[in-house]
XYZ file of C-alpha atoms in Angstrom:
655
model
C 0.098 0.272 0.326
C 0.807 3.330 -1.323
C 1.685 5.220 2.611
C -0.939 7.429 3.493
C 0.243 11.631 5.045
C -0.579 11.733 8.145
C -4.567 14.366 7.083
C -5.429 11.236 6.021
C -4.428 8.363 8.639
C -5.728 10.376 11.667
C -9.217 10.541 9.568
C -8.571 6.960 8.873
C -7.969 6.235 12.497
C -11.411 8.489 13.108
C -13.708 5.633 11.107
C -12.100 2.488 12.163
C -14.554 -0.223 12.452
C -14.282 -3.047 15.591
C -14.310 -6.488 13.847
C -16.267 -8.623 15.536
C -15.958 -11.975 13.748
C -12.677 -13.473 15.528
C -14.230 -12.060 19.135
C -17.680 -14.095 18.204
C -15.507 -17.629 18.679
C -14.156 -16.427 22.234
C -14.829 -16.997 25.137
C -16.892 -14.864 27.034
C -15.537 -12.570 30.387
C -19.939 -12.180 31.601
C -21.760 -14.675 33.429
C -24.375 -15.806 30.740
C -26.795 -17.147 32.849
C -29.678 -14.581 31.965
C -33.456 -16.398 30.560
C -35.798 -14.064 27.939
C -37.907 -13.961 31.229
C -35.232 -11.626 32.764
C -34.986 -9.746 29.564
C -39.232 -8.522 29.895
C -39.026 -8.738 33.678
C -35.694 -6.409 33.354
C -36.936 -3.786 29.887
C -41.031 -3.629 31.856
C -39.562 -2.412 35.169
C -36.396 -0.774 33.745
C -39.206 1.628 31.284
C -42.416 1.172 33.119
C -41.479 3.285 36.030
C -42.645 5.403 38.304
C -43.847 7.737 35.360
C -46.441 5.610 35.276
C -47.930 6.808 37.763
C -47.736 10.856 37.687
C -46.830 11.139 33.972
C -50.625 9.676 32.482
C -52.375 12.536 34.800
C -50.097 15.374 34.212
C -50.618 14.351 29.565
C -54.335 14.223 30.203
C -54.838 17.561 31.944
C -52.460 20.215 29.575
C -52.536 18.529 25.903
C -54.852 15.391 25.165
C -57.506 15.041 27.716
C -59.148 11.730 26.862
C -57.538 11.229 23.910
C -54.141 10.239 26.242
C -54.570 6.469 24.949
C -54.352 7.717 21.036
C -51.494 9.690 21.967
C -49.712 6.770 24.504
C -49.699 4.747 20.886
C -48.354 6.666 18.676
C -45.239 6.921 21.432
C -45.574 3.264 21.730
C -45.501 3.248 17.720
C -42.739 5.487 17.464
C -40.743 3.823 20.361
C -41.344 -0.161 18.275
C -39.500 1.475 14.955
C -36.625 2.093 17.298
C -37.555 -1.213 19.737
C -37.257 -3.094 15.988
C -33.234 -1.766 14.944
C -31.802 -2.485 17.743
C -33.725 -6.075 17.683
C -32.144 -6.659 15.139
C -28.188 -5.624 16.275
C -28.769 -7.782 18.973
C -29.356 -10.557 16.951
C -26.702 -9.881 14.941
C -24.348 -8.702 17.472
C -25.261 -10.198 20.444
C -22.245 -8.543 22.210
C -22.038 -6.088 25.371
C -22.004 -2.423 24.526
C -26.089 -2.122 22.523
C -25.608 0.893 20.540
C -22.607 1.961 21.353
C -21.124 -1.567 19.694
C -23.357 -1.372 16.818
C -21.954 1.946 16.175
C -18.635 1.248 15.825
C -19.290 -2.503 14.309
C -20.888 0.219 11.539
C -20.299 4.192 11.477
C -16.984 4.202 13.012
C -14.705 4.425 16.112
C -15.231 8.898 16.699
C -18.853 7.656 16.402
C -19.000 4.914 18.755
C -17.353 6.654 20.930
C -19.472 10.414 20.934
C -22.810 7.336 21.138
C -20.858 5.219 23.754
C -20.266 9.367 25.373
C -23.612 10.289 25.471
C -25.383 6.859 27.243
C -23.265 7.393 29.991
C -24.150 11.104 30.640
C -27.522 9.607 30.353
C -27.410 6.485 32.208
C -25.952 8.045 34.976
C -28.718 10.876 35.298
C -31.080 9.203 34.566
C -28.997 6.595 37.746
C -28.890 10.196 40.392
C -32.332 11.306 39.753
C -34.993 7.957 39.542
C -32.697 7.644 43.317
C -33.629 11.103 44.475
C -37.475 10.215 43.236
C -36.998 7.342 45.627
C -36.196 9.142 48.185
C -38.696 12.292 47.642
C -41.314 9.225 47.251
C -40.104 7.487 50.834
C -40.035 11.200 52.641
C -43.769 11.780 51.420
C -44.724 8.655 53.303
C -42.897 9.689 56.413
C -44.851 12.825 56.311
C -40.929 15.338 54.973
C -39.667 14.598 58.617
C -35.739 13.073 56.315
C -36.248 16.047 54.170
C -36.967 18.978 56.596
C -34.345 17.527 59.188
C -31.212 17.841 56.450
C -33.078 21.386 55.547
C -32.105 22.603 58.214
C -28.956 20.968 59.585
C -27.520 20.435 55.308
C -28.434 23.218 53.956
C -26.508 23.824 50.962
C -27.020 27.867 48.780
C -24.825 27.259 45.908
C -26.135 27.667 42.154
C -26.569 24.392 40.321
C -26.614 22.148 44.149
C -29.222 19.930 45.539
C -31.012 21.986 48.050
C -29.725 19.563 50.898
C -27.078 16.697 50.181
C -29.542 12.943 50.120
C -27.640 10.784 52.504
C -30.601 8.550 51.379
C -30.797 8.037 47.460
C -26.457 7.426 47.901
C -27.022 3.994 50.677
C -29.636 3.473 48.100
C -26.908 3.532 44.628
C -23.991 1.648 46.780
C -26.090 -0.551 47.778
C -27.765 -1.436 44.561
C -24.496 -1.405 43.215
C -23.136 -4.445 45.509
C -25.826 -5.875 44.639
C -25.211 -5.394 40.327
C -21.261 -6.553 41.675
C -22.435 -9.874 43.482
C -24.082 -10.908 39.754
C -26.333 -10.478 36.978
C -29.019 -13.531 38.385
C -28.866 -12.482 41.646
C -29.794 -9.030 40.319
C -32.739 -10.114 38.078
C -33.898 -12.001 40.913
C -34.490 -9.190 42.916
C -36.021 -7.414 39.398
C -38.420 -9.697 38.484
C -40.331 -9.545 42.322
C -40.284 -5.298 42.300
C -41.189 -5.804 38.227
C -43.936 -8.337 39.126
C -45.442 -6.012 42.245
C -45.195 -3.103 40.727
C -48.196 -5.380 37.296
C -49.923 -6.495 40.128
C -50.779 -2.915 41.630
C -51.190 -1.491 37.847
C -53.440 -4.328 37.156
C -55.245 -3.060 39.839
C -55.328 0.277 39.438
C -57.320 -0.778 35.379
C -59.494 -2.780 37.653
C -60.776 -0.089 40.064
C -61.024 2.220 36.935
C -62.710 -0.048 34.915
C -64.987 -0.447 37.639
C -65.762 3.126 39.374
C -65.329 4.743 36.286
C -68.008 6.569 34.377
C -67.364 6.783 30.560
C -69.824 9.909 30.477
C -66.061 11.373 31.610
C -65.345 11.061 28.071
C -68.296 12.850 26.358
C -67.880 16.367 28.232
C -69.940 18.912 26.264
C -67.717 22.027 24.987
C -71.000 23.652 27.186
C -70.482 22.185 30.120
C -66.771 23.374 29.761
C -67.138 26.922 28.807
C -70.050 27.810 31.775
C -67.035 26.332 33.899
C -65.398 28.671 33.068
C -67.010 31.308 32.900
C -67.831 30.274 36.395
C -63.363 29.775 38.047
C -63.130 33.814 36.319
C -66.156 35.266 37.853
C -67.879 36.088 34.312
C -71.142 37.103 34.544
C -71.599 37.090 31.146
C -71.421 33.164 29.280
C -70.864 34.977 26.379
C -67.032 35.431 24.545
C -65.753 33.378 27.256
C -62.984 30.586 25.952
C -62.327 27.602 27.445
C -59.403 27.094 30.211
C -59.972 23.222 29.567
C -60.040 22.164 25.665
C -64.186 21.631 23.566
C -63.929 18.942 25.606
C -65.120 14.959 24.359
C -62.395 12.163 23.567
C -60.147 15.155 21.723
C -60.615 18.652 24.221
C -57.324 19.198 22.595
C -58.140 18.544 19.209
C -55.391 16.637 17.318
C -52.744 18.662 17.696
C -52.990 18.647 21.007
C -53.437 14.250 21.149
C -49.620 14.876 19.216
C -48.285 17.274 21.448
C -49.513 14.178 24.561
C -47.330 11.623 22.326
C -44.258 14.262 21.969
C -44.484 13.481 26.117
C -44.977 10.717 26.222
C -43.063 9.184 23.663
C -40.182 9.387 26.902
C -42.512 6.765 28.819
C -41.187 4.615 27.020
C -37.325 5.486 27.218
C -35.343 1.605 28.772
C -35.914 -1.147 26.810
C -32.442 -0.324 25.107
C -31.503 -1.384 28.885
C -31.947 -4.917 27.363
C -29.361 -4.794 24.997
C -26.667 -5.089 26.980
C -27.316 -8.440 28.034
C -25.247 -10.174 24.800
C -22.623 -11.769 26.949
C -25.057 -12.446 29.537
C -28.353 -14.179 28.109
C -28.784 -18.078 27.025
C -29.489 -17.152 23.221
C -29.261 -14.189 22.511
C -29.793 -14.125 18.774
C -33.639 -15.183 19.527
C -33.539 -13.470 22.813
C -32.917 -9.973 23.411
C -35.988 -9.359 19.544
C -38.163 -11.466 21.647
C -37.461 -9.117 24.924
C -37.297 -5.934 23.608
C -41.023 -5.897 22.175
C -41.941 -7.874 24.706
C -40.785 -5.365 27.244
C -42.564 -2.255 25.061
C -46.025 -4.189 24.421
C -45.827 -4.800 27.995
C -45.466 -1.065 28.811
C -47.883 0.065 25.788
C -50.841 -2.217 27.599
C -50.084 -1.002 30.648
C -49.931 2.927 30.433
C -53.004 2.286 27.677
C -54.651 0.679 30.511
C -54.114 2.670 33.811
C -54.364 6.139 31.370
C -57.744 4.897 30.386
C -58.580 4.221 34.071
C -57.859 7.057 35.290
C -60.325 9.552 32.551
C -62.863 7.358 33.587
C -62.515 7.755 36.887
C -62.350 11.391 36.651
C -62.901 14.685 34.347
C -59.786 15.447 32.791
C -59.130 18.545 33.958
C -60.157 18.287 37.717
C -56.885 15.615 37.343
C -53.662 16.522 40.238
C -50.820 17.118 37.680
C -48.197 15.563 41.055
C -50.392 12.408 41.959
C -53.767 11.666 40.273
C -53.683 8.572 41.480
C -54.285 8.619 44.708
C -56.458 12.455 44.106
C -58.287 9.765 41.754
C -60.139 7.741 44.260
C -59.911 9.634 47.040
C -62.779 10.981 43.967
C -64.246 8.113 43.633
C -64.621 7.420 47.319
C -61.389 4.644 47.385
C -58.773 6.688 49.562
C -57.474 3.747 51.644
C -56.171 3.396 47.565
C -54.108 5.685 47.549
C -51.517 3.330 50.127
C -51.101 0.634 47.583
C -50.388 3.481 44.796
C -47.565 4.449 47.334
C -46.377 0.748 47.435
C -46.214 0.125 43.785
C -44.739 3.383 42.914
C -41.873 2.607 45.737
C -41.520 -1.168 43.448
C -42.003 1.160 40.291
C -39.242 3.648 41.032
C -36.678 0.116 42.330
C -36.616 -1.606 38.847
C -36.498 1.265 36.963
C -33.162 2.492 39.718
C -31.967 -0.846 38.759
C -33.018 -0.324 35.140
C -30.749 2.848 34.866
C -27.985 1.252 36.658
C -27.785 -1.909 35.678
C -26.880 -0.528 31.655
C -24.150 1.747 32.916
C -20.927 -0.422 33.679
C -21.442 -2.697 30.655
C -21.465 0.104 28.384
C -18.450 0.953 30.608
C -17.048 -2.119 29.947
C -17.386 -1.908 26.861
C -15.938 0.676 25.892
C -12.788 0.052 27.970
C -12.876 -4.156 26.981
C -11.519 -1.751 23.431
C -9.550 0.229 24.904
C -11.196 4.073 24.662
C -11.881 4.184 28.663
C -9.266 3.409 31.398
C -8.656 -1.259 30.768
C -9.161 -1.414 34.893
C -13.310 -1.213 33.904
C -12.877 -3.985 32.069
C -12.139 -6.209 35.043
C -14.810 -9.092 36.028
C -14.618 -10.390 39.605
C -14.704 -13.944 40.365
C -18.257 -14.373 39.806
C -17.983 -12.933 36.207
C -19.462 -9.229 36.845
C -17.603 -6.581 35.960
C -17.201 -5.302 39.391
C -14.801 -2.379 38.929
C -17.227 -0.968 36.668
C -20.268 -1.363 38.536
C -18.625 -0.019 41.642
C -17.398 3.806 39.343
C -20.881 3.879 37.913
C -22.421 3.240 41.054
C -20.004 6.416 43.238
C -19.848 8.912 40.456
C -24.070 8.065 40.171
C -23.738 8.840 43.742
C -22.058 11.942 43.824
C -24.221 13.588 41.351
C -27.117 12.021 43.453
C -25.730 14.122 47.334
C -24.838 17.069 45.830
C -26.395 18.209 42.167
C -30.185 19.816 41.498
C -31.111 17.328 38.643
C -33.955 18.740 37.503
C -31.313 21.796 35.357
C -29.736 18.355 33.875
C -32.382 15.366 33.032
C -33.151 16.664 29.596
C -29.478 16.150 28.886
C -30.690 12.189 29.090
C -32.307 13.015 26.440
C -30.242 14.070 23.706
C -27.347 10.571 24.745
C -30.984 7.907 23.796
C -32.435 10.296 20.943
C -28.869 10.415 19.851
C -28.537 6.351 20.682
C -32.186 5.345 19.009
C -30.856 7.436 15.508
C -27.554 6.207 14.874
C -28.696 2.251 15.772
C -31.535 2.965 12.418
C -29.227 4.321 11.443
C -26.676 1.162 10.989
C -29.268 -0.736 10.463
C -30.361 1.588 6.582
C -25.968 1.111 6.320
C -25.220 -2.455 7.363
C -28.434 -4.416 5.288
C -27.196 -2.698 1.635
C -23.611 -3.683 2.147
C -22.627 -6.676 -0.282
C -21.432 -9.609 1.912
C -21.738 -9.929 4.928
C -19.919 -13.390 6.253
C -22.265 -15.068 9.190
C -22.732 -18.428 10.751
C -24.127 -20.659 8.430
C -26.573 -23.613 9.401
C -25.125 -27.300 8.991
C -26.986 -27.856 5.867
C -27.904 -32.259 4.536
C -25.555 -32.743 1.598
C -28.111 -32.191 -1.114
C -29.413 -29.189 0.221
C -25.330 -27.722 0.628
C -24.702 -28.890 -2.083
C -27.503 -26.219 -3.711
C -25.888 -23.399 -1.108
C -23.071 -24.192 -3.163
C -23.932 -23.552 -6.338
C -26.105 -20.339 -6.268
C -23.059 -19.001 -4.058
C -21.197 -19.931 -7.747
C -24.207 -17.729 -9.821
C -24.628 -14.878 -6.694
C -20.395 -14.279 -7.080
C -20.249 -14.701 -10.741
C -23.715 -12.283 -10.703
C -21.297 -10.872 -8.763
C -18.478 -10.018 -10.884
C -20.368 -9.217 -13.844
C -22.611 -6.608 -11.898
C -19.006 -4.851 -10.790
C -17.244 -4.380 -14.501
C -20.459 -2.880 -15.658
C -20.357 -0.057 -12.213
C -16.878 0.905 -12.668
C -18.156 4.294 -12.471
C -21.276 6.050 -11.064
C -24.171 6.349 -13.858
C -28.052 7.525 -12.657
C -28.842 4.879 -14.384
C -27.159 2.492 -11.733
C -28.915 4.906 -9.388
C -32.530 3.929 -10.387
C -31.786 0.914 -11.466
C -28.866 -1.038 -9.786
C -27.910 -4.638 -10.129
C -29.782 -7.152 -8.419
C -26.664 -8.043 -5.853
C -25.534 -5.579 -3.506
C -21.861 -4.353 -4.185
C -19.478 -2.306 -3.520
C -20.900 0.821 -4.996
C -24.880 0.391 -4.377
C -23.443 -0.033 -0.669
C -21.792 3.630 -0.976
C -24.305 5.054 -2.312
C -26.307 3.779 0.446
C -23.972 5.313 3.454
C -24.267 8.266 0.680
C -28.212 8.741 0.747
C -27.850 7.420 4.380
C -25.855 10.673 4.844
C -28.395 12.948 2.963
C -30.969 11.613 5.244
C -29.734 12.248 7.876
C -29.207 16.802 6.649
C -32.791 16.668 5.425
C -34.648 15.728 8.368
C -32.810 18.352 10.945
C -33.421 20.396 7.461
C -37.331 19.309 8.001
C -36.694 19.324 12.374
C -35.347 22.850 12.347
C -37.565 24.747 9.810
C -41.422 22.854 10.937
C -40.068 23.950 14.982
C -38.579 27.206 14.796
C -40.067 28.236 11.173
C -43.438 26.748 12.276
C -45.243 30.644 12.423
C -44.252 31.817 8.767
C -45.525 28.574 7.452
C -48.576 29.292 9.405
C -48.623 32.715 7.577
C -48.554 30.672 4.972
C -45.466 32.767 3.639
C -43.627 31.657 -0.188
C -40.366 31.110 0.708
C -41.159 29.293 3.976
C -43.804 26.790 1.989
C -41.322 26.707 -0.918
C -38.282 25.023 1.819
C -40.510 22.640 3.307
C -42.293 21.433 0.082
C -37.952 21.020 -1.661
C -37.438 19.170 1.721
C -40.651 17.050 2.530
C -40.959 16.279 -1.032
C -37.075 15.106 -1.877
C -36.832 13.074 1.592
C -39.545 10.747 -0.154
C -36.971 10.965 -2.586
C -33.948 10.065 -0.761
C -35.717 6.562 0.977
C -37.317 5.672 -3.240
C -34.035 5.165 -3.831
C -33.033 3.706 -0.926
C -35.684 1.813 -1.296
C -34.203 0.540 -4.970
C -30.579 -0.302 -4.119
C -30.280 -4.497 -3.280
C -30.264 -5.595 -0.020
C -27.803 -8.757 1.629
C -30.319 -11.705 2.165
C -28.377 -13.367 4.380
C -30.936 -13.512 7.040
C -30.769 -13.778 11.039
C -32.726 -14.679 13.463
C -34.210 -11.025 13.748
C -35.015 -8.342 10.672
C -36.382 -4.757 10.442
C -39.317 -5.162 8.224
C -40.142 -2.486 6.136
C -37.146 -1.631 5.304
C -36.467 1.510 4.703
C -39.471 3.099 5.497
C -38.693 2.103 9.514
C -35.757 2.783 10.217
C -36.084 6.093 8.049
C -38.882 7.433 10.007
C -37.110 6.523 13.447
C -34.997 9.024 12.853
C -37.350 11.758 12.084
C -38.744 11.467 14.736
C -35.910 10.800 16.894
C -34.618 13.971 15.636
C -37.470 16.390 15.382
C -37.956 15.277 19.421
C -33.650 16.491 19.620
C -34.668 19.220 18.513
C -37.248 20.409 20.210
C -34.814 20.111 23.040
C -33.926 24.287 24.722
C -30.409 25.885 23.863
C -29.700 25.587 27.740
C -30.150 21.889 27.287
C -26.862 22.053 24.262
C -24.634 23.886 25.988
C -24.407 21.472 29.040
C -24.238 18.915 26.541
C -21.270 20.929 24.852
C -19.125 20.607 28.042
C -19.983 16.992 28.635
C -19.069 17.267 24.957
C -15.632 18.547 25.192
C -14.776 16.941 28.224
C -15.177 13.219 25.939
C -12.853 14.389 23.707
C -10.419 15.183 25.930
C -10.863 11.636 27.669
C -10.652 9.929 23.734
C -7.913 11.790 21.857
C -6.220 11.922 24.980
C -6.333 8.187 26.089
C -8.999 6.393 23.733
C -7.583 6.593 20.148
C -4.183 5.746 20.894
C -5.136 2.555 23.320
C -8.194 1.761 20.853
C -8.041 -2.214 20.823
C -8.884 -2.143 16.761
C -5.686 0.382 15.949
C -3.384 -2.554 18.022
C -4.757 -4.542 16.041
C -4.416 -3.251 12.491
C -0.400 -2.288 13.185
C 0.662 -4.842 11.414
C -1.028 -3.677 8.099
C 1.043 -1.456 5.711
C -1.237 1.260 6.958
C -2.195 1.527 11.065
C -5.175 3.089 11.027
C -7.074 1.522 7.925
C -10.327 1.739 8.693
C -11.172 -2.330 9.065
C -14.890 -4.235 8.406
C -16.785 -4.274 10.984
C -18.329 -6.950 10.032
C -15.959 -8.270 8.498
C -16.985 -7.995 5.094
C -15.715 -9.561 1.644
C -15.370 -8.434 -1.901
C -16.553 -11.293 -4.557
C -14.366 -12.239 -5.841
C -12.196 -13.195 -3.032
C -14.585 -15.486 -1.996
C -14.337 -17.038 -5.027
C -10.562 -17.669 -4.910
C -10.993 -18.907 -0.845
C -11.956 -22.713 -0.461
C -15.548 -23.469 -0.284
C -16.011 -25.677 2.745
C -13.721 -21.736 4.591
C -12.609 -22.032 8.616
C -14.764 -21.685 10.974
C -13.069 -18.974 12.723
C -14.022 -16.660 8.913
C -17.603 -16.598 9.896
C -19.116 -14.313 11.986
C -21.761 -14.896 14.655
C -20.045 -18.654 15.069
C -21.399 -20.365 18.732
C -19.790 -19.314 21.615
C -19.141 -21.448 24.175
C -21.382 -20.209 26.938
C -19.659 -19.631 30.593
C -21.542 -20.433 33.422
C -21.349 -19.292 36.592
């Protein structure tokens, strides 16, 4: 190879990809002891947190009314799009690392580090905020005695810090860190117990709501709301009064209110991605991870749908209490003591949510440290095959955050990391499915089927060779009518189109967020720009759809490609644009710290960089899933060595 200049070599270091084909034969350092039921319980516990006891009342009163059930349905469909992308990668790359690993395999090292670094931030803030919420809920049951004591003797009057140090939250985080360090099997049992109690409490809420509910609460008339508004505002005349509670009926705030509620409800489904970090701790991950993700999202949707329906049936939506809707609703129907059942369920939900935030954090640290991008001591495991150093480090960082800082201003930063991860995983699915030749483990066939498969491979190689000769240069004809099999050129075309798609989505999101007033006033430039962006977005998706997909199958594959991942990217980037400028400013400081660590330590200690030191180009771009040129494949022996096959069976390490 010709030596490349320093700048080109540096860029290649940033885009080098993780090669997982060799690792697939190695025995996992972690303990494979989780079942599919454990994964479903983990996903449900992490996703179905205390928000189910609060969010329904808040959204129903201010945005959706009784149509909150439709808001949750729309939010669930948007979340399922992201969940299916995670499920496919869980089947393709059953390794610890979640979105960080998926990005490393497909897009490259720099984007992988950005993803992992933001996931760390999301999980740290999530763990700390849930721990403080647990402490606050427990304090409420004790009449706020804990808060009064610490607020009196340990008050902190500094900007950015909490009102008082939360010792109880610190104790809770360190306790769960010890549990997770002890072993994943024991943690899974604790999670299943709390999740089961939470589900039983929610079933009680649903049944109570349908028993004590009144269907008329979904059919409140606009005239009644106008009269109510006039009474509240002390107007003697009912004329020229605008209802402050909408127009009544099932959608009192219109379909726009239902959509606004769906945008808020979307965050209620965040948490299922923790399942994707269990790739090296679950039995049969290629099947268990997709089933766990889809099943947990389905269970969570049924719970949110049932609770919100029960709540709005028990009590008119305009009377709902935004902070504690369920206890107030039970008081309204004459079942006051039921609030204690709700309190138990809320504490169990907070416990599983806390465990769900703490569980993936050390696994992200472990995966990044194992790849050399973070400090190596974080990759050490205990005798019980748990990432003990990463777990304890994560616990200490989260405990310090919960102990000192005011987390209300930081909670929105969680959304950036989560939405960025969702967007990149969907992007990776789009890119990966159009790669020319990914090698996976081939099933054992009978001699007849093996011969047939070999002949099909030979014909595919021949056709691919012809296509490569014909497509040495780019042309519009090749873009619209590409070859029937993927080649390097079609893969490059898809990469470019996916990048263009992301750019168009960013433009659409910014225009519809900050230029909505111009669009509403039918300003010609805004309407024209909107039309160009929408048409370009649709054409780009259709051009991607024209390109040939790789025909090799895995245990689970995203349906409706490329439409489903494309709309998932649109939803996630749109929600990211909605975040405030202050949130993005804080995010930039976090990213500056991350880049300092990466360029000072990670880029020099990267395992992929060391692996390629024997090559002519030390920073050559590695192929993430061992792509092979069809011509090279033809020269290889027909029965290739098993070590060249991706996703071979791993030896299961027992605890």
